[in-house]
PDB file of C-alpha atoms in Angstrom:
ATOM      1  CA  UNK A 272       0.018  -0.005  -0.018  1.00 44.00           C
ATOM      2  CA  UNK A 273       1.382   3.439  -0.856  1.00 49.00           C
ATOM      3  CA  UNK A 274       2.276   5.701   2.047  1.00 43.00           C
ATOM      4  CA  UNK A 275      -0.399   8.260   1.074  1.00 41.00           C
ATOM      5  CA  UNK A 276      -3.178   5.634   0.979  1.00 41.00           C
ATOM      6  CA  UNK A 277      -2.018   4.163   4.261  1.00 38.00           C
ATOM      7  CA  UNK A 278      -2.061   7.661   5.890  1.00 36.00           C
ATOM      8  CA  UNK A 279      -5.606   8.283   4.603  1.00 39.00           C
ATOM      9  CA  UNK A 280      -6.732   4.891   5.922  1.00 38.00           C
ATOM     10  CA  UNK A 281      -5.210   5.548   9.375  1.00 35.00           C
ATOM     11  CA  UNK A 282      -6.671   9.072   9.566  1.00 36.00           C
ATOM     12  CA  UNK A 283     -10.107   7.745   8.477  1.00 38.00           C
ATOM     13  CA  UNK A 284      -9.977   5.119  11.218  1.00 39.00           C
ATOM     14  CA  UNK A 285      -9.035   7.782  13.741  1.00 36.00           C
ATOM     15  CA  UNK A 286     -11.952   9.943  12.639  1.00 39.00           C
ATOM     16  CA  UNK A 287     -14.358   7.120  12.994  1.00 31.00           C
ATOM     17  CA  UNK A 288     -12.980   6.244  16.443  1.00 28.00           C
ATOM     18  CA  UNK A 289     -13.092   9.867  17.549  1.00 33.00           C
ATOM     19  CA  UNK A 290     -16.675  10.114  16.275  1.00 34.00           C
ATOM     20  CA  UNK A 291     -17.744   6.963  18.123  1.00 31.00           C
ATOM     21  CA  UNK A 292     -16.062   8.120  21.298  1.00 32.00           C
ATOM     22  CA  UNK A 293     -17.843  11.441  21.160  1.00 37.00           C
ATOM     23  CA  UNK A 294     -21.299  10.137  20.423  1.00 36.00           C
ATOM     24  CA  UNK A 295     -21.261   7.031  22.669  1.00 39.00           C
ATOM     25  CA  UNK A 296     -19.492   8.541  25.601  1.00 38.00           C
ATOM     26  CA  UNK A 297     -20.906  11.988  26.408  1.00 39.00           C
ATOM     27  CA  UNK A 298     -18.811  13.943  28.812  1.00 39.00           C
ATOM     28  CA  UNK A 299     -19.994  13.123  32.315  1.00 34.00           C
ATOM     29  CA  UNK A 300     -18.130  15.872  34.173  1.00 39.00           C
ATOM     30  CA  UNK A 301     -19.517  19.100  35.676  1.00 42.00           C
ATOM     31  CA  UNK A 302     -20.061  21.532  32.783  1.00 68.00           C
ATOM     32  CA  UNK A 303     -21.477  24.814  31.801  1.00 87.00           C
ATOM     33  CA  UNK A 304     -23.331  25.249  28.554  1.00 92.00           C
ATOM     34  CA  UNK A 305     -23.024  28.321  26.416  1.00 95.00           C
ATOM     35  CA  UNK A 306     -26.348  28.690  24.683  1.00 94.00           C
ATOM     36  CA  UNK A 307     -26.057  30.978  21.682  1.00 96.00           C
ATOM     37  CA  UNK A 308     -28.931  32.214  19.608  1.00 95.00           C
ATOM     38  CA  UNK A 309     -30.409  35.209  17.820  1.00 96.00           C
ATOM     39  CA  UNK A 310     -31.952  37.713  20.120  1.00 96.00           C
ATOM     40  CA  UNK A 311     -35.722  37.563  19.458  1.00 95.00           C
ATOM     41  CA  UNK A 312     -35.624  41.193  18.220  1.00 96.00           C
ATOM     42  CA  UNK A 313     -33.044  40.207  15.533  1.00 95.00           C
ATOM     43  CA  UNK A 314     -35.301  37.616  13.850  1.00 93.00           C
ATOM     44  CA  UNK A 315     -37.003  38.315  10.501  1.00 91.00           C
ATOM     45  CA  UNK A 316     -40.498  37.171  11.421  1.00 92.00           C
ATOM     46  CA  UNK A 317     -41.698  37.569   7.783  1.00 92.00           C
ATOM     47  CA  UNK A 318     -40.105  34.141   7.255  1.00 87.00           C
ATOM     48  CA  UNK A 319     -42.053  32.681  10.151  1.00 88.00           C
ATOM     49  CA  UNK A 320     -45.715  33.990   9.884  1.00 91.00           C
ATOM     50  CA  UNK A 321     -46.853  31.766  12.791  1.00 93.00           C
ATOM     51  CA  UNK A 322     -44.199  33.295  15.068  1.00 93.00           C
ATOM     52  CA  UNK A 323     -43.724  36.703  16.709  1.00 96.00           C
ATOM     53  CA  UNK A 324     -41.206  38.204  19.113  1.00 96.00           C
ATOM     54  CA  UNK A 325     -43.290  37.558  22.223  1.00 97.00           C
ATOM     55  CA  UNK A 326     -43.929  33.869  21.294  1.00 96.00           C
ATOM     56  CA  UNK A 327     -40.234  33.227  20.510  1.00 94.00           C
ATOM     57  CA  UNK A 328     -39.210  34.930  23.734  1.00 95.00           C
ATOM     58  CA  UNK A 329     -41.559  32.706  25.696  1.00 96.00           C
ATOM     59  CA  UNK A 330     -40.353  29.562  23.949  1.00 93.00           C
ATOM     60  CA  UNK A 331     -36.731  30.478  24.703  1.00 93.00           C
ATOM     61  CA  UNK A 332     -37.425  31.135  28.320  1.00 94.00           C
ATOM     62  CA  UNK A 333     -39.377  27.873  28.660  1.00 93.00           C
ATOM     63  CA  UNK A 334     -36.470  26.031  27.002  1.00 91.00           C
ATOM     64  CA  UNK A 335     -33.964  27.561  29.400  1.00 93.00           C
ATOM     65  CA  UNK A 336     -36.152  26.697  32.304  1.00 94.00           C
ATOM     66  CA  UNK A 337     -36.276  23.081  31.104  1.00 92.00           C
ATOM     67  CA  UNK A 338     -32.476  23.006  30.728  1.00 92.00           C
ATOM     68  CA  UNK A 339     -31.976  24.133  34.301  1.00 92.00           C
ATOM     69  CA  UNK A 340     -34.648  21.704  35.605  1.00 93.00           C
ATOM     70  CA  UNK A 341     -32.738  18.980  33.716  1.00 91.00           C
ATOM     71  CA  UNK A 342     -29.623  19.859  35.658  1.00 91.00           C
ATOM     72  CA  UNK A 343     -27.702  21.885  33.087  1.00 91.00           C
ATOM     73  CA  UNK A 344     -25.849  24.989  34.096  1.00 91.00           C
ATOM     74  CA  UNK A 345     -26.316  27.433  31.194  1.00 92.00           C
ATOM     75  CA  UNK A 346     -25.228  30.875  30.148  1.00 94.00           C
ATOM     76  CA  UNK A 347     -27.722  32.290  27.628  1.00 94.00           C
ATOM     77  CA  UNK A 348     -26.174  34.502  24.998  1.00 96.00           C
ATOM     78  CA  UNK A 349     -28.672  36.120  22.640  1.00 97.00           C
ATOM     79  CA  UNK A 350     -26.824  37.916  19.860  1.00 98.00           C
ATOM     80  CA  UNK A 351     -27.822  40.478  17.261  1.00 98.00           C
ATOM     81  CA  UNK A 352     -27.726  39.615  13.581  1.00 97.00           C
ATOM     82  CA  UNK A 353     -24.679  41.819  12.838  1.00 97.00           C
ATOM     83  CA  UNK A 354     -21.584  39.663  13.019  1.00 97.00           C
ATOM     84  CA  UNK A 355     -19.386  42.310  14.615  1.00 97.00           C
ATOM     85  CA  UNK A 356     -21.937  43.125  17.261  1.00 98.00           C
ATOM     86  CA  UNK A 357     -22.596  39.441  17.770  1.00 98.00           C
ATOM     87  CA  UNK A 358     -18.959  38.742  18.349  1.00 98.00           C
ATOM     88  CA  UNK A 359     -18.775  41.474  20.988  1.00 98.00           C
ATOM     89  CA  UNK A 360     -21.882  40.066  22.710  1.00 97.00           C
ATOM     90  CA  UNK A 361     -20.524  36.531  22.662  1.00 97.00           C
ATOM     91  CA  UNK A 362     -17.199  37.674  24.142  1.00 97.00           C
ATOM     92  CA  UNK A 363     -19.155  39.462  26.913  1.00 96.00           C
ATOM     93  CA  UNK A 364     -21.279  36.374  27.622  1.00 94.00           C
ATOM     94  CA  UNK A 365     -18.287  33.999  27.654  1.00 93.00           C
ATOM     95  CA  UNK A 366     -16.257  36.172  29.992  1.00 91.00           C
ATOM     96  CA  UNK A 367     -18.331  34.717  32.871  1.00 77.00           C
ATOM     97  CA  UNK A 368     -16.765  31.255  32.842  1.00 82.00           C
ATOM     98  CA  UNK A 369     -15.458  28.169  31.155  1.00 87.00           C
ATOM     99  CA  UNK A 370     -17.632  26.090  28.853  1.00 91.00           C
ATOM    100  CA  UNK A 371     -17.628  22.456  27.876  1.00 88.00           C
ATOM    101  CA  UNK A 372     -20.222  22.808  25.103  1.00 94.00           C
ATOM    102  CA  UNK A 373     -21.828  25.497  23.008  1.00 95.00           C
ATOM    103  CA  UNK A 374     -25.278  25.080  21.594  1.00 95.00           C
ATOM    104  CA  UNK A 375     -25.879  27.298  18.541  1.00 95.00           C
ATOM    105  CA  UNK A 376     -29.506  27.836  17.735  1.00 92.00           C
ATOM    106  CA  UNK A 377     -31.265  27.007  14.443  1.00 90.00           C
ATOM    107  CA  UNK A 378     -32.104  30.672  13.798  1.00 90.00           C
ATOM    108  CA  UNK A 379     -28.388  31.347  13.337  1.00 94.00           C
ATOM    109  CA  UNK A 380     -27.545  28.269  11.335  1.00 92.00           C
ATOM    110  CA  UNK A 381     -30.471  27.777   9.009  1.00 90.00           C
ATOM    111  CA  UNK A 382     -30.939  31.218   7.391  1.00 90.00           C
ATOM    112  CA  UNK A 383     -28.581  31.675   4.462  1.00 93.00           C
ATOM    113  CA  UNK A 384     -28.216  35.368   5.331  1.00 94.00           C
ATOM    114  CA  UNK A 385     -26.667  34.400   8.632  1.00 96.00           C
ATOM    115  CA  UNK A 386     -23.830  32.234   7.180  1.00 96.00           C
ATOM    116  CA  UNK A 387     -21.159  34.839   8.040  1.00 97.00           C
ATOM    117  CA  UNK A 388     -22.695  35.201  11.558  1.00 98.00           C
ATOM    118  CA  UNK A 389     -22.582  31.449  12.048  1.00 97.00           C
ATOM    119  CA  UNK A 390     -18.921  31.225  10.973  1.00 97.00           C
ATOM    120  CA  UNK A 391     -18.041  34.082  13.243  1.00 97.00           C
ATOM    121  CA  UNK A 392     -19.678  32.573  16.253  1.00 97.00           C
ATOM    122  CA  UNK A 393     -18.130  29.189  15.656  1.00 97.00           C
ATOM    123  CA  UNK A 394     -14.672  30.668  15.330  1.00 97.00           C
ATOM    124  CA  UNK A 395     -14.938  33.027  18.279  1.00 97.00           C
ATOM    125  CA  UNK A 396     -16.376  30.278  20.575  1.00 96.00           C
ATOM    126  CA  UNK A 397     -13.441  27.980  19.524  1.00 94.00           C
ATOM    127  CA  UNK A 398     -10.963  30.783  20.332  1.00 95.00           C
ATOM    128  CA  UNK A 399     -12.577  31.592  23.698  1.00 92.00           C
ATOM    129  CA  UNK A 400     -12.867  27.999  24.719  1.00 90.00           C
ATOM    130  CA  UNK A 401     -10.335  25.713  22.937  1.00 91.00           C
ATOM    131  CA  UNK A 402     -11.691  22.197  22.685  1.00 90.00           C
ATOM    132  CA  UNK A 403     -15.275  23.200  23.190  1.00 93.00           C
ATOM    133  CA  UNK A 404     -17.817  20.866  21.712  1.00 93.00           C
ATOM    134  CA  UNK A 405     -20.696  22.207  19.581  1.00 96.00           C
ATOM    135  CA  UNK A 406     -24.271  20.956  19.363  1.00 95.00           C
ATOM    136  CA  UNK A 407     -27.211  22.209  17.384  1.00 94.00           C
ATOM    137  CA  UNK A 408     -30.939  22.194  17.994  1.00 90.00           C
ATOM    138  CA  UNK A 409     -33.826  22.585  15.642  1.00 89.00           C
ATOM    139  CA  UNK A 410     -35.986  24.570  18.104  1.00 88.00           C
ATOM    140  CA  UNK A 411     -35.822  25.717  21.691  1.00 87.00           C
ATOM    141  CA  UNK A 412     -37.667  22.560  22.570  1.00 88.00           C
ATOM    142  CA  UNK A 413     -34.935  20.215  21.152  1.00 91.00           C
ATOM    143  CA  UNK A 414     -31.999  21.810  23.002  1.00 91.00           C
ATOM    144  CA  UNK A 415     -31.917  19.235  25.837  1.00 91.00           C
ATOM    145  CA  UNK A 416     -31.601  16.387  23.337  1.00 93.00           C
ATOM    146  CA  UNK A 417     -28.875  18.219  21.482  1.00 93.00           C
ATOM    147  CA  UNK A 418     -26.874  18.797  24.622  1.00 92.00           C
ATOM    148  CA  UNK A 419     -27.256  15.222  25.850  1.00 91.00           C
ATOM    149  CA  UNK A 420     -25.469  14.007  22.722  1.00 91.00           C
ATOM    150  CA  UNK A 421     -22.322  15.668  24.119  1.00 89.00           C
ATOM    151  CA  UNK A 422     -22.665  16.235  27.903  1.00 87.00           C
ATOM    152  CA  UNK A 423     -24.597  15.015  30.876  1.00 83.00           C
ATOM    153  CA  UNK A 424     -26.161  17.497  33.305  1.00 77.00           C
ATOM    154  CA  UNK A 425     -24.474  18.087  36.683  1.00 67.00           C
TER     155      UNK A 425
END
């Protein structure tokens, strides 16, 4: 086998092993979750006619209450849509502690106009907390499941 092919095979095996270790063995140590999402006043509700700011605010609050009731220690970081302002907000939020996992909400990830914002948040979170794990929800109600893929509550 050529050296290049062998290296690719070894790296692929390591990647699969690392993936299995991450998904089958969630971190079971005390942790703090950094929950990052668009501030409800930054959402374009024309894309979501069944939603308004008050409803989204209530859903986020209920989701955070459920996280705490499930034993998660969370820091909520609601960012504006502007990447520069969002970075500043994230740095402020993250100054309060160390984080094992960051959950980045669907509102940031799923709208094409927020691609730069999403990239910025990922890169800043990785800089602030080297080795941090990322998880992603599809709504405030699916955050607990997303977190449990990576960490267990305290």
